[in-house]
Backbone as CSV, one residue per row, in Angstrom:
resi,resn,N_x,N_y,N_z,CA_x,CA_y,CA_z,C_x,C_y,C_z
1,MET,48.429,39.469,161.704,48.304,38.947,163.064,46.915,38.379,163.319
2,VAL,45.898,39.043,162.787,44.526,38.574,163.000,44.336,37.193,162.385
3,ALA,44.918,36.995,161.186,44.763,35.709,160.497,45.355,34.573,161.318
4,PHE,46.503,34.808,161.972,47.142,33.752,162.758,46.520,33.606,164.141
5,ALA,45.923,34.674,164.642,45.279,34.593,165.952,43.932,33.885,165.879
6,THR,43.257,33.970,164.731,41.914,33.408,164.589,41.850,31.915,164.898
7,PRO,42.766,31.072,164.366,42.683,29.635,164.704,42.781,29.360,166.201
8,PHE,43.608,30.145,166.914,43.731,29.941,168.360,42.461,30.387,169.080
9,LEU,41.893,31.521,168.638,40.690,32.033,169.291,39.496,31.106,169.100
10,LEU,39.455,30.424,167.944,38.315,29.562,167.635,38.600,28.089,167.889
11,SER,39.756,27.781,168.493,40.135,26.378,168.687,39.156,25.623,169.585
12,GLY,38.429,26.339,170.422,37.466,25.685,171.306,36.181,25.285,170.611
13,ASN,35.937,25.844,169.429,34.736,25.517,168.655,35.173,25.088,167.270
14,ARG,35.207,23.763,167.048,35.757,23.235,165.800,34.943,23.676,164.583
15,TYR,33.642,23.853,164.738,32.809,24.251,163.603,33.199,25.645,163.106
16,PHE,33.286,26.598,164.022,33.643,27.951,163.623,35.095,28.029,163.142
17,ALA,35.972,27.209,163.731,37.358,27.167,163.259,37.410,26.629,161.834
18,PHE,36.560,25.647,161.541,36.503,25.090,160.179,36.005,26.136,159.189
19,VAL,34.975,26.873,159.555,34.462,27.931,158.671,35.531,28.992,158.419
20,ALA,36.286,29.323,159.464,37.364,30.297,159.306,38.448,29.760,158.378
21,GLY,38.759,28.467,158.470,39.750,27.870,157.587,39.317,27.906,156.136
22,VAL,38.059,27.585,155.876,37.533,27.661,154.508,37.577,29.103,154.013
23,THR,37.311,30.054,154.903,37.384,31.464,154.531,38.799,31.846,154.113
24,MET,39.813,31.324,154.796,41.207,31.601,154.427,41.505,31.101,153.021
25,ILE,40.996,29.920,152.678,41.195,29.396,151.324,40.543,30.316,150.304
26,HIS,39.355,30.816,150.622,38.651,31.711,149.698,39.353,33.070,149.583
27,ILE,40.022,33.507,150.648,40.806,34.740,150.539,41.928,34.551,149.519
28,LEU,42.576,33.387,149.568,43.630,33.081,148.598,43.061,33.036,147.189
29,TRP,41.926,32.358,147.027,41.293,32.284,145.703,40.863,33.667,145.214
30,ALA,40.257,34.448,146.087,39.777,35.766,145.690,40.941,36.678,145.285
31,SER,42.085,36.534,145.947,43.256,37.330,145.583,43.735,36.972,144.183
32,GLY,43.722,35.681,143.855,44.103,35.259,142.511,43.113,35.729,141.463
33,MET,41.816,35.619,141.759,40.793,36.120,140.848,40.928,37.626,140.668
34,ASN,41.282,38.332,141.733,41.433,39.779,141.668,42.571,40.188,140.737
35,LEU,43.651,39.415,140.730,44.754,39.719,139.823,44.287,39.680,138.373
36,LEU,43.432,38.716,138.057,42.952,38.579,136.681,41.786,39.521,136.391
37,TYR,40.806,39.539,137.269,39.599,40.340,137.030,39.790,41.804,137.406
38,GLY,40.426,42.039,138.553,40.544,43.400,139.044,41.658,44.195,138.405
39,TYR,42.794,43.532,138.131,43.962,44.264,137.662,44.300,44.015,136.195
40,THR,43.762,42.943,135.602,44.044,42.676,134.183,42.810,42.869,133.323
41,GLY,41.626,42.903,133.943,40.405,43.153,133.192,39.807,41.927,132.551
42,LEU,40.148,40.728,133.054,39.621,39.482,132.512,38.775,38.792,133.586
43,MET,37.702,38.159,133.159,36.795,37.496,134.105,36.820,35.997,133.835
44,PRO,37.720,35.260,134.483,37.887,33.829,134.197,36.942,32.956,135.010
45,LEU,35.823,32.598,134.423,34.854,31.774,135.146,35.236,30.297,135.151
46,MET,36.455,29.976,134.678,36.941,28.596,134.817,37.895,28.478,136.004
47,PHE,37.891,29.490,136.885,38.832,29.560,138.004,38.695,28.349,138.920
48,ALA,37.466,27.973,139.253,37.264,26.821,140.135,37.724,25.535,139.462
49,GLY,37.561,25.448,138.153,38.037,24.275,137.426,39.538,24.101,137.557
50,LEU,40.283,25.215,137.550,41.735,25.152,137.718,42.086,24.659,139.124
51,ALA,41.335,25.132,140.120,41.544,24.634,141.487,41.276,23.140,141.557
52,GLY,40.265,22.684,140.813,39.938,21.261,140.797,41.029,20.424,140.154
53,ILE,41.649,20.941,139.095,42.757,20.220,138.459,43.869,19.974,139.464
54,SER,44.193,20.999,140.243,45.232,20.856,141.261,44.804,19.889,142.353
55,ALA,43.560,20.011,142.813,43.083,19.154,143.904,43.116,17.680,143.504
56,TYR,42.605,17.364,142.331,42.609,15.969,141.887,44.030,15.468,141.658
57,THR,44.910,16.319,141.165,46.307,15.920,140.959,46.973,15.585,142.279
58,VAL,46.793,16.449,143.273,47.420,16.233,144.576,46.857,14.982,145.256
59,VAL,45.545,14.805,145.192,44.930,13.625,145.819,45.429,12.352,145.143
60,GLY,45.526,12.378,143.809,46.024,11.204,143.099,47.466,10.879,143.432
61,LEU,48.308,11.909,143.523,49.721,11.683,143.827,49.913,11.195,145.257
62,THR,49.177,11.777,146.202,49.314,11.331,147.600,48.797,9.903,147.770
63,ALA,47.771,9.544,146.999,47.275,8.167,147.059,48.296,7.186,146.499
64,SER,49.194,7.682,145.634,50.249,6.842,145.055,51.493,6.793,145.931
65,GLY,51.444,7.469,147.072,52.569,7.408,147.986,53.399,8.669,148.088
66,TRP,53.032,9.700,147.318,53.781,10.954,147.391,53.496,11.676,148.706
67,SER,54.470,12.457,149.154,54.225,13.367,150.263,53.345,14.516,149.770
68,PHE,52.438,14.956,150.634,51.557,16.066,150.261,52.358,17.305,149.897
69,TRP,53.440,17.551,150.618,54.221,18.774,150.412,54.991,18.739,149.101
70,LEU,55.225,17.546,148.550,55.815,17.437,147.217,54.733,17.478,146.139
71,ALA,53.574,16.916,146.460,52.482,16.896,145.487,51.872,18.280,145.294
72,LEU,51.886,19.109,146.355,51.265,20.437,146.272,51.860,21.297,145.150
73,PRO,53.200,21.478,145.057,53.720,22.289,143.952,53.459,21.685,142.579
74,VAL,53.412,20.349,142.507,53.110,19.716,141.218,51.675,20.025,140.796
75,GLY,50.745,19.905,141.756,49.352,20.223,141.454,49.161,21.678,141.104
76,ALA,49.834,22.580,141.854,49.730,24.009,141.573,50.302,24.330,140.187
77,LEU,51.418,23.675,139.835,52.011,23.896,138.515,51.096,23.367,137.406
78,ALA,50.441,22.239,137.651,49.490,21.701,136.676,48.350,22.688,136.446
79,ALA,47.864,23.315,137.528,46.803,24.318,137.398,47.309,25.545,136.649
80,SER,48.547,25.963,136.923,49.100,27.147,136.266,49.259,26.929,134.766
81,ILE,49.786,25.763,134.404,49.960,25.460,132.976,48.603,25.366,132.296
82,SER,47.651,24.704,132.954,46.299,24.586,132.381,45.656,25.961,132.234
83,GLY,45.816,26.819,133.257,45.234,28.156,133.198,45.838,28.994,132.094
84,THR,47.148,28.861,131.888,47.815,29.608,130.818,47.311,29.163,129.455
85,VAL,47.173,27.849,129.281,46.671,27.324,128.001,45.210,27.710,127.787
86,LEU,44.388,27.541,128.826,42.967,27.866,128.702,42.727,29.368,128.607
87,GLY,43.725,30.163,128.989,43.602,31.614,128.864,43.922,32.142,127.483
88,LEU,44.335,31.278,126.567,44.681,31.722,125.224,43.546,32.452,124.496
89,PRO,42.257,32.068,124.716,41.183,32.839,124.060,41.177,34.320,124.416
90,SER,41.780,34.684,125.553,41.790,36.095,125.940,42.621,36.943,124.996
91,LEU,43.454,36.292,124.175,44.281,37.038,123.235,43.442,37.631,122.113
92,ARG,42.297,37.028,121.852,41.433,37.524,120.773,40.073,38.000,121.259
93,LEU,39.596,37.434,122.372,38.273,37.779,122.871,38.385,38.777,124.012
94,LYS,37.404,39.663,124.135,37.410,40.674,125.180,36.050,40.724,125.875
95,GLY,36.068,41.235,127.099,34.818,41.507,127.809,33.895,40.320,127.905
96,PHE,32.646,40.549,127.510,31.606,39.537,127.635,31.954,38.268,126.865
97,TYR,32.604,38.420,125.720,32.889,37.255,124.874,33.909,36.338,125.535
98,PHE,34.918,36.928,126.177,35.872,36.086,126.903,35.204,35.430,128.108
99,THR,34.339,36.168,128.817,33.631,35.597,129.965,32.784,34.408,129.538
100,LEU,32.092,34.561,128.417,31.266,33.462,127.901,32.142,32.271,127.525
101,CYS,33.284,32.546,126.890,34.203,31.471,126.517,34.731,30.752,127.753
102,SER,35.072,31.510,128.798,35.578,30.890,130.032,34.495,30.064,130.710
103,LEU,33.239,30.484,130.571,32.121,29.714,131.119,32.017,28.355,130.414
104,VAL,32.189,28.347,129.092,32.168,27.096,128.334,33.334,26.207,128.758
105,ILE,34.517,26.811,128.936,35.688,26.043,129.357,35.443,25.414,130.725
106,GLN,34.856,26.175,131.650,34.553,25.638,132.982,33.608,24.444,132.873
107,THR,32.610,24.553,132.013,31.661,23.449,131.828,32.364,22.208,131.304
108,VAL,33.276,22.393,130.349,34.023,21.261,129.783,34.913,20.622,130.846
109,VAL,35.563,21.452,131.661,36.424,20.919,132.723,35.596,20.117,133.730
110,THR,34.431,20.632,134.104,33.559,19.909,135.037,33.116,18.575,134.452
111,LEU,32.743,18.587,133.173,32.366,17.326,132.514,33.538,16.349,132.478
112,GLY,34.753,16.889,132.316,35.935,16.026,132.351,36.100,15.364,133.705
113,PHE,35.838,16.122,134.782,35.907,15.541,136.124,34.882,14.414,136.280
114,ILE,33.742,14.548,135.623,32.680,13.542,135.753,32.998,12.288,134.940
115,TYR,33.430,12.476,133.700,33.540,11.334,132.790,34.877,10.602,132.896
116,PHE,35.920,11.241,133.399,37.168,10.528,133.623,37.144,9.939,135.035
117,SER,36.189,9.041,135.231,35.941,8.509,136.576,37.091,7.644,137.077
118,GLY,37.909,7.134,136.160,39.048,6.336,136.592,40.050,7.147,137.391
119,LEU,40.078,8.456,137.134,40.999,9.347,137.845,40.321,10.121,138.960
120,THR,39.039,10.435,138.762,38.346,11.330,139.694,37.230,10.655,140.477
121,ASN,36.903,9.419,140.139,35.784,8.693,140.760,34.438,9.316,140.411
122,GLY,34.414,10.148,139.375,33.178,10.685,138.835,32.349,11.461,139.843
123,ASP,31.025,11.363,139.684,30.095,12.080,140.566,30.157,11.578,142.007
124,THR,30.634,10.359,142.186,30.716,9.809,143.538,31.707,10.596,144.389
125,GLY,32.742,11.094,143.735,33.738,11.885,144.440,34.749,11.033,145.182
126,ILE,35.705,11.692,145.781,36.755,11.025,146.561,36.601,11.469,148.009
127,SER,36.459,10.516,148.893,36.222,10.832,150.300,37.382,10.355,151.164
128,GLN,37.316,10.692,152.439,38.296,10.287,153.439,39.712,10.695,153.034
129,ILE,39.836,11.923,152.550,41.162,12.451,152.210,41.818,12.898,153.514
130,PRO,42.967,12.329,153.864,43.566,12.651,155.168,44.304,13.990,155.150
131,LEU,44.456,14.565,156.338,45.297,15.748,156.472,46.747,15.359,156.226
132,PRO,47.557,16.270,155.693,48.963,15.934,155.432,49.741,15.716,156.720
133,SER,50.892,15.093,156.571,51.761,14.816,157.708,52.997,15.703,157.653
134,MET,53.617,15.879,158.795,54.877,16.610,158.875,55.716,15.947,159.966
135,GLY,56.932,15.566,159.600,57.793,14.861,160.554,57.267,13.491,160.908
136,GLY,56.518,12.877,159.999,55.978,11.545,160.242,54.699,11.522,161.046
137,GLN,54.220,12.696,161.489,52.995,12.772,162.280,51.942,13.584,161.537
138,PRO,50.679,13.100,161.501,49.617,13.888,160.845,49.439,15.234,161.530
139,LEU,49.224,16.254,160.748,48.993,17.575,161.309,47.671,17.598,162.064
140,SER,47.646,18.317,163.147,46.390,18.516,163.865,45.540,19.531,163.127
141,ALA,44.275,19.607,163.502,43.378,20.566,162.853,43.870,21.990,163.068
142,LEU,44.349,22.299,164.259,44.847,23.643,164.555,46.081,23.961,163.724
143,ALA,47.000,23.002,163.604,48.213,23.232,162.819,47.868,23.481,161.348
144,TYR,46.897,22.734,160.832,46.523,22.940,159.428,45.782,24.266,159.256
145,ASP,45.022,24.674,160.249,44.393,26.001,160.208,45.450,27.091,160.086
146,LEU,46.562,26.924,160.792,47.644,27.902,160.715,48.301,27.883,159.333
147,VAL,48.376,26.702,158.714,48.899,26.605,157.343,47.999,27.392,156.383
148,LEU,46.689,27.257,156.554,45.754,27.978,155.700,45.863,29.487,155.923
149,SER,46.030,29.892,157.174,46.203,31.319,157.470,47.464,31.857,156.808
150,ALA,48.551,31.075,156.883,49.804,31.492,156.254,49.638,31.608,154.743
151,ALA,48.916,30.663,154.127,48.705,30.713,152.682,47.917,31.958,152.281
152,ALA,46.881,32.308,153.063,46.080,33.498,152.767,46.915,34.767,152.899
153,VAL,47.701,34.854,153.977,48.523,36.045,154.208,49.583,36.182,153.119
154,ILE,50.247,35.086,152.774,51.273,35.129,151.730,50.648,35.520,150.390
155,GLY,49.446,35.000,150.111,48.770,35.356,148.864,48.505,36.848,148.762
156,VAL,48.030,37.455,149.847,47.762,38.899,149.843,49.068,39.685,149.694
157,ILE,50.117,39.251,150.396,51.411,39.946,150.308,51.978,39.871,148.891
158,VAL,51.889,38.697,148.280,52.369,38.545,146.899,51.597,39.468,145.963
159,LEU,50.284,39.551,146.158,49.476,40.434,145.316,49.901,41.886,145.493
160,ILE,50.195,42.294,146.721,50.641,43.668,146.970,51.936,43.951,146.212
161,PHE,52.883,43.025,146.281,54.151,43.218,145.583,53.950,43.285,144.072
162,ILE,53.061,42.434,143.550,52.812,42.441,142.102,52.204,43.767,141.674
163,VAL,51.197,44.228,142.416,50.506,45.463,142.043,51.450,46.653,142.066
164,LYS,52.386,46.675,143.023,53.294,47.811,143.136,54.509,47.707,142.218
165,SER,54.639,46.583,141.527,55.782,46.378,140.638,55.478,46.867,139.226
166,THR,56.489,46.801,138.384,56.305,47.142,136.969,55.274,46.233,136.321
167,LEU,55.277,44.961,136.704,54.289,44.015,136.177,52.880,44.487,136.478
168,GLY,52.635,44.902,137.721,51.301,45.357,138.101,50.872,46.584,137.318
169,ARG,51.769,47.543,137.154,51.423,48.757,136.413,51.101,48.444,134.963
170,ARG,51.807,47.489,134.392,51.537,47.128,132.999,50.231,46.343,132.864
171,LEU,49.912,45.524,133.851,48.628,44.822,133.834,47.480,45.817,133.928
172,ILE,47.636,46.842,134.770,46.595,47.864,134.885,46.441,48.618,133.574
173,ALA,47.560,48.893,132.898,47.489,49.558,131.592,46.743,48.692,130.589
174,ILE,46.968,47.390,130.635,46.249,46.469,129.738,44.766,46.455,130.079
175,ARG,44.447,46.492,131.364,43.042,46.526,131.777,42.333,47.771,131.253
176,GLU,42.994,48.904,131.315,42.370,50.158,130.898,42.196,50.223,129.387
177,ASP,43.201,49.820,128.627,43.110,49.853,127.157,44.263,49.031,126.602
178,ASP,43.967,47.772,126.244,45.049,46.901,125.794,45.627,47.326,124.441
179,GLU,44.802,47.951,123.591,45.324,48.412,122.304,46.313,49.556,122.502
180,LEU,45.964,50.493,123.367,46.872,51.591,123.662,48.130,51.074,124.353
181,ALA,47.962,50.092,125.254,49.125,49.512,125.928,50.077,48.881,124.919
182,GLY,49.525,48.204,123.911,50.357,47.626,122.867,51.085,48.686,122.062
183,MET,50.410,49.810,121.781,51.040,50.902,121.045,52.174,51.534,121.844
184,LEU,52.084,51.451,123.174,53.123,52.019,124.035,54.294,51.059,124.231
185,GLY,54.226,49.905,123.574,55.342,48.959,123.636,55.187,47.849,124.647
186,ILE,54.025,47.739,125.288,53.796,46.665,126.262,53.409,45.393,125.519
187,ASN,54.056,44.306,125.856,53.752,43.007,125.253,52.454,42.476,125.875
188,VAL,51.323,42.851,125.281,50.014,42.519,125.854,49.845,41.008,125.975
189,THR,50.203,40.277,124.933,50.054,38.818,124.950,50.875,38.196,126.072
190,GLY,52.122,38.603,126.167,53.004,38.026,127.180,52.543,38.319,128.586
191,TYR,52.110,39.558,128.837,51.707,39.917,130.194,50.372,39.288,130.577
192,LYS,49.480,39.101,129.624,48.236,38.385,129.933,48.533,36.941,130.322
193,MET,49.464,36.314,129.615,49.822,34.931,129.937,50.498,34.849,131.311
194,ILE,51.325,35.850,131.647,51.939,35.876,132.973,50.862,36.002,134.047
195,ALA,49.874,36.880,133.801,48.781,37.059,134.756,47.993,35.760,134.931
196,PHE,47.737,35.056,133.832,47.019,33.789,133.932,47.840,32.753,134.684
197,PHE,49.142,32.734,134.448,49.990,31.763,135.140,49.965,32.005,136.651
198,ILE,50.139,33.266,137.063,50.182,33.581,138.490,48.806,33.399,139.126
199,GLY,47.758,33.910,138.458,46.410,33.757,138.999,46.009,32.297,139.143
200,SER,46.384,31.480,138.155,46.082,30.051,138.221,46.881,29.369,139.314
201,LEU,48.072,29.914,139.628,48.870,29.374,140.725,48.138,29.563,142.056
202,PHE,47.505,30.731,142.232,46.684,30.965,143.423,45.566,29.921,143.491
203,ALA,44.898,29.707,142.351,43.802,28.723,142.314,44.313,27.334,142.651
204,GLY,45.482,26.968,142.087,46.023,25.631,142.300,46.426,25.377,143.737
205,ILE,47.099,26.342,144.362,47.501,26.172,145.765,46.263,26.062,146.651
206,GLY,45.266,26.916,146.385,44.031,26.840,147.160,43.330,25.507,146.996
207,GLY,43.284,24.991,145.757,42.649,23.700,145.518,43.372,22.563,146.214
208,ALA,44.715,22.613,146.203,45.503,21.571,146.857,45.277,21.574,148.366
209,LEU,45.151,22.772,148.951,44.916,22.872,150.391,43.473,22.525,150.758
210,TYR,42.555,22.785,149.835,41.126,22.570,150.079,40.798,21.084,150.248
211,ALA,41.392,20.232,149.391,41.010,18.817,149.361,41.196,18.121,150.708
212,PRO,42.383,18.173,151.338,42.511,17.487,152.635,41.765,18.182,153.757
213,TYR,41.522,19.479,153.617,40.826,20.189,154.691,39.353,19.800,154.737
214,ILE,38.726,19.720,153.576,37.325,19.300,153.508,37.219,17.790,153.698
215,GLY,38.219,17.061,153.168,38.210,15.608,153.268,37.419,14.926,152.183
216,PHE,36.826,15.716,151.286,36.002,15.152,150.200,35.996,16.128,149.033
217,ILE,36.178,15.618,147.827,36.049,16.438,146.630,35.228,15.688,145.588
218,SER,34.495,16.438,144.795,33.713,15.901,143.686,33.641,16.980,142.614
219,PRO,33.125,16.666,141.434,33.004,17.709,140.396,32.226,18.931,140.859
220,ARG,31.255,18.749,141.751,30.469,19.883,142.251,31.295,20.794,143.162
221,SER,32.413,20.282,143.662,33.272,21.102,144.513,33.978,22.183,143.716
222,PHE,34.027,22.019,142.367,34.786,22.944,141.529,34.007,23.294,140.259
223,ASP,32.690,23.469,140.408,31.880,23.771,139.228,31.738,25.276,139.034
224,VAL,30.895,25.666,138.078,30.782,27.081,137.713,30.211,27.921,138.854
225,LEU,29.391,27.317,139.715,28.845,28.077,140.843,29.945,28.512,141.799
226,ILE,30.962,27.671,141.966,32.095,28.044,142.818,32.863,29.189,142.181
227,SER,33.056,29.126,140.866,33.724,30.231,140.161,32.936,31.527,140.320
228,MET,31.608,31.438,140.202,30.770,32.623,140.367,30.864,33.165,141.794
229,ASN,30.937,32.277,142.777,31.049,32.721,144.165,32.360,33.469,144.400
230,ILE,33.449,32.946,143.828,34.744,33.619,143.978,34.714,34.971,143.281
231,TRP,34.135,35.015,142.080,34.002,36.306,141.385,33.168,37.283,142.209
232,LEU,32.091,36.777,142.824,31.214,37.642,143.610,31.964,38.223,144.803
233,MET,32.830,37.444,145.424,33.620,37.956,146.547,34.496,39.122,146.111
234,VAL,35.108,38.999,144.936,35.964,40.072,144.420,35.127,41.299,144.077
235,ALA,34.025,41.087,143.362,33.185,42.212,142.952,32.506,42.868,144.144
236,PHE,32.052,42.070,145.092,31.358,42.596,146.267,32.311,43.401,147.151
237,GLY,33.512,42.879,147.331,34.478,43.575,148.168,35.097,44.777,147.483
238,GLY,35.314,44.674,146.185,35.917,45.779,145.436,37.072,45.308,144.573
239,ARG,36.807,45.068,143.296,37.865,44.601,142.409,38.868,45.715,142.155
240,GLY,40.092,45.308,141.883,41.129,46.292,141.646,41.620,46.961,142.913
241,THR,41.277,46.412,144.070,41.801,46.882,145.358,42.420,45.681,146.069
242,ILE,43.349,45.943,146.968,44.006,44.838,147.664,43.076,44.192,148.676
243,TRP,42.411,45.023,149.481,41.645,44.499,150.610,40.197,44.219,150.276
244,GLY,39.707,44.680,149.133,38.326,44.422,148.751,37.990,42.941,148.690
245,PRO,38.752,42.131,147.940,38.466,40.694,147.894,38.582,40.012,149.250
246,VAL,39.483,40.505,150.111,39.595,39.941,151.460,38.297,40.182,152.226
247,ILE,37.791,41.413,152.128,36.514,41.748,152.779,35.386,40.900,152.204
248,GLY,35.360,40.774,150.881,34.318,39.980,150.233,34.346,38.532,150.672
249,ALA,35.551,37.950,150.773,35.664,36.552,151.205,35.224,36.377,152.655
250,ILE,35.620,37.314,153.509,35.250,37.213,154.928,33.738,37.313,155.110
251,LEU,33.086,38.146,154.301,31.640,38.330,154.443,30.836,37.218,153.772
252,LEU,31.301,36.711,152.636,30.482,35.808,151.836,30.837,34.335,151.989
253,ALA,32.102,34.006,152.239,32.487,32.592,152.331,31.717,31.844,153.426
254,PRO,31.491,32.445,154.599,30.747,31.706,155.637,29.268,31.502,155.319
255,LEU,28.718,32.229,154.336,27.281,32.149,154.075,26.839,30.743,153.708
256,SER,27.653,30.038,152.925,27.254,28.707,152.487,27.106,27.748,153.670
257,PHE,27.806,28.018,154.767,27.698,27.175,155.959,26.577,27.655,156.873
258,LEU,26.457,28.968,157.009,25.420,29.512,157.879,24.025,29.257,157.320
259,LEU,23.924,29.169,155.993,22.628,28.927,155.352,22.529,27.511,154.798
260,GLN,23.278,26.584,155.373,23.339,25.221,154.842,21.974,24.539,154.852
261,GLU,21.176,24.822,155.858,19.856,24.196,155.948,18.837,24.876,155.040
262,TYR,19.199,26.031,154.496,18.277,26.771,153.636,18.924,26.966,152.272
263,TYR,19.246,25.841,151.610,20.018,25.903,150.375,19.279,26.640,149.259
264,THR,17.931,26.579,149.253,17.190,27.308,148.219,17.279,28.816,148.451
265,VAL,17.223,29.220,149.715,17.369,30.635,150.051,18.774,31.112,149.715
266,LYS,19.767,30.237,149.929,21.156,30.586,149.653,21.346,30.936,148.179
267,ASP,20.780,30.127,147.287,20.918,30.399,145.851,20.242,31.714,145.475
268,ILE,19.070,31.957,146.056,18.375,33.222,145.775,19.184,34.402,146.292
269,LEU,19.749,34.239,147.496,20.540,35.316,148.090,21.760,35.642,147.237
270,TYR,22.453,34.614,146.755,23.608,34.848,145.895,23.194,35.565,144.607
271,GLY,22.047,35.175,144.050,21.558,35.848,142.851,21.255,37.311,143.101
272,LEU,20.614,37.593,144.247,20.313,38.986,144.597,21.590,39.789,144.832
273,LEU,22.604,39.157,145.428,23.867,39.845,145.662,24.554,40.194,144.351
274,ILE,24.505,39.282,143.385,25.107,39.552,142.081,24.428,40.754,141.425
275,ILE,23.090,40.782,141.484,22.353,41.909,140.903,22.686,43.199,141.640
276,ALA,22.754,43.123,142.984,23.050,44.321,143.778,24.429,44.867,143.466
277,VAL,25.405,43.971,143.291,26.767,44.411,142.985,26.810,45.102,141.633
278,ILE,26.146,44.515,140.648,26.182,45.078,139.301,25.470,46.426,139.240
279,VAL,24.325,46.540,139.928,23.498,47.742,139.825,23.885,48.805,140.848
280,LEU,24.021,48.393,142.115,24.188,49.365,143.191,25.638,49.606,143.590
281,MET,26.495,48.585,143.465,27.880,48.713,143.925,28.864,48.248,142.861
282,PRO,28.895,48.905,141.712,29.815,48.450,140.657,31.273,48.499,141.081
283,ALA,31.611,49.351,142.054,32.996,49.431,142.539,33.217,48.592,143.786
284,GLY,32.175,47.950,144.331,32.308,47.144,145.523,32.433,47.978,146.793
285,ILE,32.566,47.303,147.928,32.630,47.991,149.215,33.892,48.841,149.310
286,ALA,35.053,48.236,149.082,36.311,48.973,149.207,36.427,50.047,148.133
287,GLY,35.996,49.728,146.896,36.056,50.716,145.821,35.168,51.909,146.090
288,GLY,33.960,51.648,146.619,33.057,52.744,146.958,33.595,53.598,148.090
289,PHE,34.227,52.961,149.064,34.809,53.712,150.186,35.945,54.610,149.706
290,LEU,36.817,54.072,148.848,37.927,54.879,148.338,37.427,56.040,147.498
291,ARG,36.382,55.789,146.702,35.833,56.861,145.869,35.228,57.956,146.743
292,LYS,34.487,57.545,147.790,33.891,58.536,148.691,34.970,59.318,149.422
293,LYS,36.043,58.651,149.785,37.141,59.317,150.488,37.792,60.370,149.599
294,LYS,37.945,60.053,148.306,38.533,61.014,147.386,37.612,62.207,147.173
295,GLU,36.283,61.943,147.131,35.331,63.032,146.898,35.279,63.991,148.081
296,THR,35.460,63.448,149.303,35.361,64.298,150.496,36.696,64.900,150.910
297,ALA,37.779,64.477,150.248,39.097,65.004,150.608,39.196,66.466,150.197
298,PRO,39.740,67.344,151.069,39.874,68.756,150.717,40.894,68.962,149.619
299,LEU,40.606,69.907,148.755,41.519,70.222,147.665,42.664,71.070,148.188
300,ASP,43.867,70.762,147.739,45.044,71.532,148.132,45.189,72.716,147.193
301,VAL,44.626,73.862,147.606,44.697,75.076,146.791,45.860,75.922,147.280
302,PRO,46.819,76.218,146.415,47.967,77.009,146.872,47.533,78.397,147.329
303,ALA,48.112,78.841,148.422,47.770,80.147,148.964,48.265,81.256,148.034
304,THR,47.452,82.303,147.895,47.816,83.440,147.050,48.677,84.415,147.843
305,PRO,49.876,84.711,147.389,50.740,85.646,148.127,50.090,86.996,148.275
306,ARG,50.390,87.658,149.361,49.860,88.986,149.593,50.367,89.956,148.508
307,GLY,49.486,90.865,148.202,49.846,91.872,147.218,49.611,91.454,145.793
308,THR,49.062,90.214,145.588,48.748,89.767,144.228,47.269,89.573,144.102
309,LYS,46.792,89.582,142.879,45.368,89.422,142.601,45.165,88.218,141.711
């Protein structure tokens, strides 16, 4: 309810409504990153690149005359297929080595956005991307804000269903010990690919919605810093929890706008936050709260019947 009420409450101030809309997109992205990083144990720093693949695909198709609502699933599917293929190194690499490999992949994807200028317009970027239409009429800013709220809410609900399903339990088993999970009969390769497909779908839908909302995309819109920001939201809020990434996105996504005039301070602040998360809050805000709650919970000690020792 809060997600759908926010666009109405902020409709009188377009700037704050815009920041809230961008935050909704980041909630969707953070939920997808959480599925991979929090529940599968993989840190895909090419996440923003996958969102960019979808965004450029959707913008190209709509420029060719496609309806946005038809182009969106095509772009999301393109991101999912790309994410599944680019996730293949996770079958052999683990931990830091996979993270480093994903960082290289993100760099290659960004360079592809720059050098294939015939499709992406290179560093110049693509501007004046219109909002989609419905019923022959362009959506208003408020209506599109509600679309973004719906996407964020649906993303969180889907993640809840996945985590509580057999798929979620098997992904958690792979996160804890993929070798042991394989010995127990879990198809580690297959489930990692499923996780990459679904997580990349979150990235693709977010990227498709991001392009018309911002109205401008360029390679810098989907570079490694964006991937790091999404990872930071998950880690800061609490990876492996449902609401941790939501909290992280709500707290951190607006920072880039609030500190827009102090871009050098913004980079330093993000660096300090990364260090703080790694050193002081390895479980994040939600993870630390749950751990403290478990530590303070009273133990259920069965009562000793009278007459016994």
